[in-house]
Coordinates of C-alpha atoms in Angstrom, one line a residue:
M1 CA -43.1 115.9 124.2
P2 CA -41.8 119.2 124.3
I3 CA -40.8 121.4 121.4
S4 CA -37.0 122.7 121.3
P5 CA -36.4 126.2 120.6
D6 CA -34.5 124.9 117.3
S7 CA -37.4 122.6 116.4
A8 CA -39.8 126.0 116.8
A9 CA -37.3 128.4 114.7
V10 CA -37.3 125.7 111.9
T11 CA -41.2 125.2 112.0
T12 CA -41.8 129.1 112.2
T13 CA -40.0 129.6 109.4
T14 CA -41.1 126.6 107.1
A15 CA -44.7 128.3 107.7
R16 CA -43.7 131.5 107.0
R17 CA -42.1 130.0 103.3
G18 CA -45.2 128.2 102.9
L19 CA -47.1 131.7 103.2
T20 CA -44.8 133.1 100.7
L21 CA -46.1 134.1 97.4
P22 CA -44.1 132.6 94.4
P23 CA -42.6 135.9 92.3
W24 CA -45.0 137.2 89.8
K25 CA -44.1 136.6 86.6
G26 CA -46.8 138.1 84.3
V27 CA -47.3 141.5 83.2
K28 CA -46.0 144.3 84.8
P29 CA -48.8 146.9 86.2
I30 CA -47.4 150.1 86.0
P31 CA -46.0 149.8 82.1
L32 CA -49.7 148.1 81.8
L33 CA -51.5 150.8 83.2
I34 CA -49.6 153.5 81.0
S35 CA -50.0 151.7 77.7
I36 CA -53.3 151.1 78.2
S37 CA -54.2 154.6 79.5
I38 CA -52.4 156.3 76.8
G39 CA -54.7 154.5 74.4
L40 CA -57.7 155.0 76.1
I41 CA -56.9 158.4 76.7
F42 CA -56.4 158.8 72.8
R43 CA -59.7 157.1 71.9
F44 CA -62.3 158.9 74.4
A45 CA -60.3 162.2 75.0
V46 CA -59.0 163.5 71.6
P47 CA -62.1 164.4 69.3
R48 CA -62.2 162.2 66.1
P49 CA -61.7 164.0 62.6
H50 CA -64.0 163.7 60.4
R51 CA -62.2 162.4 57.8
V52 CA -61.5 159.0 60.1
S53 CA -64.2 156.5 60.8
A54 CA -65.0 155.3 64.3
Q55 CA -63.2 151.9 63.5
G56 CA -60.1 153.4 61.9
W57 CA -59.8 155.9 65.4
Q58 CA -60.2 153.0 67.6
L59 CA -57.5 151.0 65.4
L60 CA -54.7 154.2 65.9
A61 CA -55.8 154.1 69.6
L62 CA -55.0 150.4 69.7
F63 CA -52.0 151.0 67.6
L64 CA -51.0 153.7 70.2
T65 CA -51.0 151.0 73.0
T66 CA -49.0 148.6 71.4
I67 CA -46.3 151.0 70.7
A68 CA -46.3 152.3 74.1
G69 CA -46.0 148.7 75.6
L70 CA -43.3 148.0 72.9
I71 CA -41.3 151.0 74.8
L72 CA -42.3 150.4 78.2
S73 CA -41.9 146.4 77.9
P74 CA -44.9 145.5 80.4
L75 CA -44.7 141.9 78.7
P76 CA -42.1 140.6 76.4
V77 CA -42.5 141.7 72.8
G78 CA -44.2 139.1 71.1
G79 CA -46.6 138.5 74.0
W80 CA -47.8 142.3 74.3
A81 CA -48.2 142.4 70.3
F82 CA -50.4 139.1 70.7
A83 CA -52.3 140.4 73.4
C84 CA -53.1 144.1 71.7
L85 CA -54.3 142.0 68.7
T86 CA -56.2 139.8 70.8
L87 CA -57.8 143.2 71.7
A88 CA -58.8 144.1 68.5
V89 CA -60.6 140.9 67.4
L90 CA -62.4 141.0 71.0
T91 CA -63.5 144.9 70.7
K92 CA -64.1 143.8 66.9
T93 CA -62.1 146.5 65.7
L94 CA -60.8 143.9 63.3
T95 CA -61.8 140.8 62.0
F96 CA -60.0 137.6 62.8
S97 CA -58.9 137.3 59.0
A98 CA -58.0 141.2 59.0
A99 CA -55.8 140.7 62.2
F100 CA -54.0 137.9 60.6
S101 CA -53.7 138.8 57.4
A102 CA -50.0 140.1 57.8
F103 CA -48.7 136.9 58.7
T104 CA -48.6 135.8 55.2
N105 CA -46.4 139.1 54.2
E106 CA -43.5 137.8 51.9
V107 CA -41.4 140.2 53.7
I108 CA -42.1 138.8 57.3
W109 CA -41.1 135.6 56.1
L110 CA -38.3 136.6 54.0
I111 CA -37.0 138.5 57.7
V112 CA -37.7 134.8 59.4
C113 CA -35.4 132.9 56.8
S114 CA -32.7 135.6 56.9
F115 CA -32.3 134.4 60.8
F116 CA -32.1 130.8 59.9
L117 CA -29.4 131.8 57.1
S118 CA -27.5 133.7 59.6
R119 CA -27.4 131.0 61.7
G120 CA -25.6 129.0 58.8
F121 CA -23.0 131.4 58.6
I122 CA -22.0 131.2 62.5
K123 CA -22.7 127.4 62.5
T124 CA -20.3 126.9 59.5
G125 CA -17.9 129.2 60.8
L126 CA -17.4 131.2 57.4
G127 CA -18.0 134.3 58.8
D128 CA -15.4 133.6 61.8
R129 CA -13.2 132.6 58.7
V130 CA -13.8 135.8 56.7
A131 CA -13.0 138.3 59.4
M132 CA -9.8 136.1 60.4
L133 CA -8.7 136.7 56.9
F134 CA -9.0 140.5 57.0
V135 CA -7.5 140.3 60.6
R136 CA -4.5 138.5 59.1
W137 CA -4.3 140.8 56.2
L138 CA -4.7 144.6 57.7
G139 CA -4.5 144.0 61.5
K140 CA -0.9 144.8 62.3
N141 CA -2.0 147.9 64.3
T142 CA -5.4 149.1 65.8
L143 CA -6.8 151.1 63.0
G144 CA -5.9 148.4 60.3
L145 CA -7.4 146.0 62.8
S146 CA -11.1 148.0 63.2
Y147 CA -10.8 148.4 59.0
G148 CA -10.2 144.9 58.6
L149 CA -13.2 143.7 61.1
V150 CA -15.6 146.7 59.5
L151 CA -14.7 145.7 56.0
S152 CA -15.0 141.9 56.8
E153 CA -18.7 142.6 58.0
A154 CA -19.7 144.6 54.9
L155 CA -18.7 141.7 52.7
I156 CA -20.9 139.4 54.3
S157 CA -23.7 141.4 55.3
P158 CA -26.0 141.2 51.9
A159 CA -26.5 137.2 52.6
M160 CA -26.4 137.7 56.1
P161 CA -29.3 140.0 56.5
S162 CA -29.4 140.4 60.4
T163 CA -26.9 142.7 62.0
T164 CA -27.7 141.6 65.6
A165 CA -26.6 138.2 64.4
R166 CA -23.5 139.2 62.6
A167 CA -22.6 141.3 66.0
G168 CA -22.9 138.5 68.5
G169 CA -22.4 135.6 66.5
I170 CA -19.3 136.8 64.7
F171 CA -18.0 139.8 65.3
L172 CA -18.2 140.6 69.4
P173 CA -16.6 137.4 70.2
I174 CA -13.5 138.2 68.1
I175 CA -13.3 141.7 69.6
K176 CA -13.5 139.8 72.8
S177 CA -10.4 137.6 71.6
L178 CA -8.5 140.6 70.3
A179 CA -9.0 142.8 73.2
S180 CA -7.8 140.2 75.8
S181 CA -4.5 139.1 73.6
A182 CA -3.9 143.2 74.1
D183 CA -4.8 142.7 78.1
S184 CA -8.0 144.8 77.6
H185 CA -11.0 143.3 79.3
P186 CA -14.6 144.1 79.9
K187 CA -16.1 146.5 82.7
D188 CA -12.5 147.3 83.5
E189 CA -10.1 150.4 83.1
S190 CA -8.1 148.3 80.4
S191 CA -11.3 148.4 78.5
R192 CA -10.1 151.5 76.9
K193 CA -6.7 149.9 75.6
L194 CA -8.6 148.3 72.8
G195 CA -11.9 146.8 73.3
A196 CA -13.9 150.4 73.7
Y197 CA -12.3 151.2 70.8
L198 CA -13.2 148.3 68.7
V199 CA -16.9 148.0 69.5
Q200 CA -17.4 151.3 68.9
S201 CA -15.9 151.6 65.7
Q202 CA -17.6 148.3 64.6
L203 CA -21.0 149.4 65.9
Q204 CA -20.9 152.8 64.2
A205 CA -19.9 151.5 61.3
S206 CA -22.6 148.7 61.0
C207 CA -25.0 151.2 60.6
N208 CA -23.7 152.2 57.0
S209 CA -23.1 148.7 56.1
S210 CA -26.7 147.6 56.9
A211 CA -27.6 150.5 54.6
L212 CA -25.2 149.4 51.8
F213 CA -27.5 146.4 50.6
L214 CA -31.1 145.9 50.7
T215 CA -30.6 142.3 51.9
A216 CA -28.2 143.6 54.9
A217 CA -30.5 144.2 57.5
A218 CA -34.3 143.5 58.0
Q219 CA -35.7 146.8 58.3
N220 CA -34.6 147.3 55.0
L221 CA -36.9 144.8 53.1
L222 CA -39.7 146.0 55.3
C223 CA -39.4 150.0 54.3
I224 CA -39.5 148.7 50.7
K225 CA -42.6 146.9 51.0
L226 CA -44.5 149.7 53.0
A227 CA -42.9 152.1 50.2
E228 CA -44.6 150.1 47.4
G229 CA -47.9 150.0 49.9
L230 CA -48.1 153.5 49.7
G231 CA -47.5 153.4 45.8
V232 CA -44.2 154.5 45.1
K233 CA -42.5 152.1 42.1
I234 CA -39.1 150.6 42.9
S235 CA -38.0 148.8 39.6
S236 CA -35.1 146.4 40.4
R237 CA -35.2 146.5 43.7
W238 CA -31.9 145.2 45.0
V239 CA -29.9 146.9 42.1
T240 CA -31.9 150.2 42.8
W241 CA -31.5 150.2 46.5
L242 CA -27.4 149.4 45.9
K243 CA -26.9 152.2 43.4
V244 CA -28.4 154.9 45.1
S245 CA -26.9 153.9 48.5
C246 CA -23.4 152.9 47.3
F247 CA -21.4 156.2 47.1
P248 CA -22.6 157.8 50.6
S249 CA -22.7 154.2 52.5
I250 CA -19.1 153.5 51.3
I251 CA -17.4 157.0 52.0
A252 CA -19.1 157.0 55.6
L253 CA -18.2 153.5 56.2
L254 CA -14.8 154.2 55.1
A255 CA -14.6 157.3 57.3
T256 CA -15.9 155.9 60.3
P257 CA -12.8 154.0 62.0
I258 CA -10.9 157.0 61.5
I259 CA -13.2 159.4 62.8
V260 CA -13.7 157.1 66.3
Y261 CA -10.4 156.8 66.5
K262 CA -9.9 160.3 66.7
I263 CA -12.7 161.1 68.9
Y264 CA -12.6 158.1 71.2
P265 CA -9.0 156.7 70.7
P266 CA -7.6 153.5 72.0
E267 CA -4.6 153.2 74.2
T268 CA -3.0 150.5 72.4
K269 CA -1.8 151.9 68.7
K270 CA 0.2 148.7 67.7
T271 CA -1.2 145.1 67.4
P272 CA 1.4 142.7 66.1
D273 CA -0.1 139.7 68.1
A274 CA -3.5 139.8 66.2
P275 CA -2.4 138.9 62.5
M276 CA -0.7 135.9 64.5
M277 CA -3.8 135.1 66.3
A278 CA -5.7 135.2 63.3
R279 CA -3.2 132.8 61.7
R280 CA -3.6 130.6 64.8
K281 CA -7.4 130.5 64.6
M282 CA -7.2 129.8 60.7
E283 CA -5.0 126.9 61.4
E284 CA -7.2 125.4 64.0
M285 CA -10.2 125.9 61.8
G286 CA -8.1 123.8 59.2
P287 CA -9.3 124.0 55.4
M288 CA -12.6 124.6 54.5
K289 CA -15.3 122.2 55.3
S290 CA -18.0 120.8 53.3
G291 CA -20.5 123.2 54.9
E292 CA -18.5 126.1 54.4
W293 CA -18.0 125.5 50.5
V294 CA -21.9 125.0 50.5
M295 CA -22.6 128.5 52.5
L296 CA -20.6 129.9 50.1
G297 CA -22.0 129.0 47.2
T298 CA -25.9 129.4 48.7
M299 CA -24.6 132.7 49.7
L300 CA -23.4 133.7 46.0
L301 CA -26.4 132.1 44.3
M302 CA -28.5 134.1 46.6
V303 CA -26.9 137.4 45.6
A304 CA -27.2 136.5 42.0
L305 CA -30.7 135.7 42.5
W306 CA -31.1 139.1 44.6
V307 CA -29.6 141.0 41.6
A308 CA -31.5 139.4 38.9
G309 CA -35.0 138.4 40.4
D310 CA -36.9 141.1 39.4
S311 CA -35.8 140.3 35.6
I312 CA -36.3 136.6 35.8
G313 CA -39.4 136.8 38.1
V314 CA -38.0 135.2 41.3
A315 CA -39.4 137.4 44.4
S316 CA -36.6 138.1 47.2
V317 CA -38.7 135.6 49.8
V318 CA -38.2 132.9 47.2
T319 CA -34.7 133.4 47.1
A320 CA -34.2 133.5 50.9
M321 CA -36.5 129.8 50.6
V322 CA -34.1 128.0 48.1
G323 CA -31.3 129.4 50.1
L324 CA -32.7 127.7 53.3
S325 CA -33.7 124.8 51.6
L326 CA -30.6 124.5 50.3
L327 CA -28.7 124.4 53.5
L328 CA -31.5 122.1 55.1
I329 CA -31.0 119.7 52.1
F330 CA -27.1 119.2 52.3
G331 CA -27.1 119.3 56.2
V332 CA -25.7 122.6 57.4
L333 CA -28.6 123.2 59.2
E334 CA -30.9 121.0 60.8
W335 CA -34.5 121.6 61.3
D336 CA -34.2 121.9 65.2
D337 CA -31.5 124.8 64.4
C338 CA -34.5 126.7 62.7
L339 CA -37.0 125.5 65.8
S340 CA -34.4 126.8 68.3
E341 CA -33.9 130.0 66.7
K342 CA -36.3 131.8 68.9
S343 CA -35.5 135.4 67.9
A344 CA -37.2 134.4 64.5
W345 CA -40.5 133.0 65.9
D346 CA -40.7 135.9 68.1
T347 CA -40.1 138.6 65.4
L348 CA -42.8 136.6 63.2
T349 CA -45.2 137.3 66.0
W350 CA -44.6 141.0 67.0
F351 CA -43.5 142.0 63.3
G352 CA -47.1 140.4 61.7
V353 CA -48.9 142.1 64.4
L354 CA -47.3 145.7 63.7
V355 CA -47.3 145.1 59.8
G356 CA -50.8 144.2 60.1
M357 CA -52.0 147.1 62.2
A358 CA -50.2 149.5 60.4
T359 CA -51.5 148.3 56.9
Q360 CA -55.0 148.2 58.3
L361 CA -54.7 152.1 59.0
S362 CA -53.8 152.6 55.9
S363 CA -56.8 151.3 54.3
L364 CA -58.9 152.7 56.8
G365 CA -57.5 156.4 56.0
V366 CA -55.9 157.0 59.2
I367 CA -52.4 157.5 57.4
S368 CA -53.8 160.0 54.6
W369 CA -55.5 161.8 57.0
M370 CA -52.1 162.2 59.1
S371 CA -50.1 163.0 56.2
D372 CA -52.2 165.7 54.7
A373 CA -53.0 167.3 57.9
V374 CA -49.0 167.6 58.3
A375 CA -48.5 169.0 55.0
A376 CA -51.3 171.5 55.3
F377 CA -49.3 172.6 58.2
L378 CA -46.1 173.2 56.5
K379 CA -47.8 174.6 53.6
S380 CA -49.5 177.2 55.6
H381 CA -45.8 178.3 56.9
S382 CA -44.6 178.7 53.5
V383 CA -42.4 175.6 53.8
N384 CA -41.8 173.7 50.1
W385 CA -41.1 170.1 49.7
S386 CA -37.4 170.3 50.2
G387 CA -37.9 172.2 53.4
A388 CA -40.6 169.8 54.3
F389 CA -38.1 166.5 53.4
F390 CA -35.4 168.0 55.9
I391 CA -37.9 168.7 58.7
L392 CA -39.5 165.4 58.6
Q393 CA -36.4 163.3 58.1
A394 CA -34.9 164.9 61.2
A395 CA -37.9 164.5 63.2
Y396 CA -38.3 160.8 62.0
F397 CA -34.3 160.3 62.7
F398 CA -34.4 161.8 66.4
I399 CA -37.5 160.3 67.4
H400 CA -35.9 157.0 67.6
Y401 CA -34.7 157.7 71.1
L402 CA -38.1 156.4 71.8
F403 CA -37.5 153.1 70.2
A404 CA -35.9 150.0 71.3
G405 CA -35.1 148.5 67.8
Q406 CA -35.3 149.5 64.2
T407 CA -38.1 147.1 62.8
A408 CA -40.2 148.5 65.6
H409 CA -39.6 152.1 64.6
V410 CA -40.4 151.3 60.9
A411 CA -43.6 149.4 61.6
A412 CA -44.9 152.3 63.9
L413 CA -43.9 155.2 61.8
Y414 CA -42.5 154.7 58.2
S415 CA -45.7 154.5 56.3
A416 CA -46.8 157.8 58.0
F417 CA -43.9 159.7 57.8
L418 CA -43.4 158.6 54.0
G419 CA -47.3 159.4 53.6
M420 CA -46.4 163.1 55.1
H421 CA -43.3 163.0 52.4
L422 CA -45.6 162.4 49.4
A423 CA -48.3 164.6 50.5
S424 CA -45.8 167.5 50.9
K425 CA -44.7 166.8 47.2
V426 CA -41.5 165.2 47.8
P427 CA -40.5 162.9 44.7
S428 CA -41.7 159.8 45.8
L429 CA -38.4 157.3 45.1
F430 CA -36.3 160.0 46.5
A431 CA -38.4 160.2 49.8
A432 CA -39.2 156.2 50.5
L433 CA -35.2 155.6 50.1
A434 CA -33.9 158.1 52.2
L435 CA -36.5 157.3 54.9
A436 CA -35.1 153.8 54.5
Y437 CA -31.5 154.7 54.7
N438 CA -32.4 157.2 57.5
T439 CA -33.6 153.7 59.4
N440 CA -30.1 152.5 59.2
L441 CA -27.9 155.0 60.6
N442 CA -30.1 155.8 63.8
G443 CA -29.3 152.3 64.8
A444 CA -26.1 153.2 67.0
L445 CA -27.8 156.3 68.4
T446 CA -28.3 154.7 71.8
H447 CA -27.1 151.6 73.6
Y448 CA -30.7 150.4 73.0
S449 CA -31.6 151.6 69.5
S450 CA -30.9 148.5 67.8
G451 CA -30.1 144.6 68.3
Q452 CA -26.8 145.0 67.6
A453 CA -26.2 148.5 69.7
A454 CA -27.7 146.0 72.6
V455 CA -25.4 143.6 71.2
Y456 CA -22.2 145.5 71.4
F457 CA -23.0 147.2 74.7
G458 CA -23.7 144.0 76.7
G459 CA -19.9 143.3 75.9
G460 CA -19.1 145.5 78.7
F461 CA -16.3 147.5 77.1
V462 CA -18.3 150.9 76.8
E463 CA -19.6 152.9 79.4
L464 CA -23.2 154.2 79.3
R465 CA -22.0 157.8 79.1
D466 CA -19.6 157.5 76.1
A467 CA -22.3 155.3 74.4
F468 CA -24.7 158.4 74.4
K469 CA -21.8 160.8 73.6
L470 CA -20.4 158.8 71.0
G471 CA -24.0 158.1 69.7
I472 CA -24.8 161.7 68.7
I473 CA -21.5 162.8 67.4
M474 CA -21.5 159.9 64.9
A475 CA -25.2 160.5 64.3
V476 CA -24.6 163.8 63.2
I477 CA -21.3 163.1 61.3
N478 CA -23.3 160.4 59.3
I479 CA -25.9 163.1 58.6
V480 CA -23.4 165.4 57.1
I481 CA -21.8 162.6 54.7
W482 CA -24.9 161.2 53.6
G483 CA -26.5 164.8 53.3
L484 CA -23.4 166.1 51.6
V485 CA -22.3 163.1 49.1
G486 CA -25.7 161.4 49.2
A487 CA -27.6 165.0 47.7
A488 CA -25.1 165.1 45.4
W489 CA -24.9 161.7 44.1
W490 CA -28.6 161.3 44.1
K491 CA -29.0 164.6 41.7
I492 CA -26.9 162.9 39.4
L493 CA -28.9 159.8 39.6
G494 CA -32.0 162.1 38.9
L495 CA -33.9 161.1 42.1
Y496 CA -35.2 165.0 42.6

């Protein structure tokens, strides 16, 4: 029986489809090659200093490979970190117990719990209610609207320790609704009417709200833990953090909306519909539900325990565990909510790897060698401790252009830079806290510099060139505010 031309065509197409390989879902070859090459070149081409053991040098090479992979992404972050940790164990650079020792670190579990607590704010709608309340009070014009959103974020930040969750779960959806009511839409010329300004104002202000409270951002907790690992004594951590940060952070927070308003002005100046929209939204939500009351009570309890924790012997991670347990017991969260929080478990994996490697580098003397080498170089050029402080702080800030995220930046560089400060005779508490605040201020430098930056940029209101331009302008303004106000306040407090 002869085959028709149409049948032949179908057969040929089917055969071709059968020979087609499925799309590759594994590692990206070029980023993999570059990441591994960086480690190999460092390991075998760079002479090892006498002060550093062969094990320490090999671990440093693996650490550089890990960091390069976090930047270039040959695999998703968690997968790449796990592969590098496996390589460290396989090559006997680390023992199994040393490699996984950081997974019992209390700060890592505090960060994991923070993801779950943030979900409680979003699930109950308490975060939306607080934001709508401020919009109703202050939202008659665009500037007041921005202040309403900024202040509401600052209010909930101490008990919602994920800036990314605040951005994606609460404030970007609200901004989209407000912008839509003003006929301002993403990826459109109308975005400059309202949406672009609100996004940039909220993003830039989030850097200061995250720096205000110790528990407002995950990277703050990690900074304190790493600082204490280098011998920096911090008493009453939550209170000390707030006491040192309050003046520069609040002034910068209040200045941000009006500064962005001047340099990136919205086309819409009046927003009479915003308070009415907030009122309708609150009417739809109805009176506070039982879940919201439990969430509010849990938040107040946690803040009280964080404030008084050191004096009554309750660690920060225990406070977070108590808060999460209460939400589970009262049914505000279900365990399935925790299991589905992929970001938390992903962070546990790659964060644990980075913290473990950084801790082992310190134990093997690599961090002290690097710190002493930089300190000796600065001293040879007659740079005193104040000059070293400014040079190191600036380098730490602007090197963030190479990092897609703040926690990765901290895990990779905080210990090394703090060690350089200490070796240069910078007062220890002053150096540790300044670096930690610095970590927050660079969160809006680019559209990839933090989780919240990626969320807000993904909203589609801001063009890429504007994100970079406003990032550097506001970075300089924040540095000036913190440099002037902070320096005066910290001198009064006796930090230096």
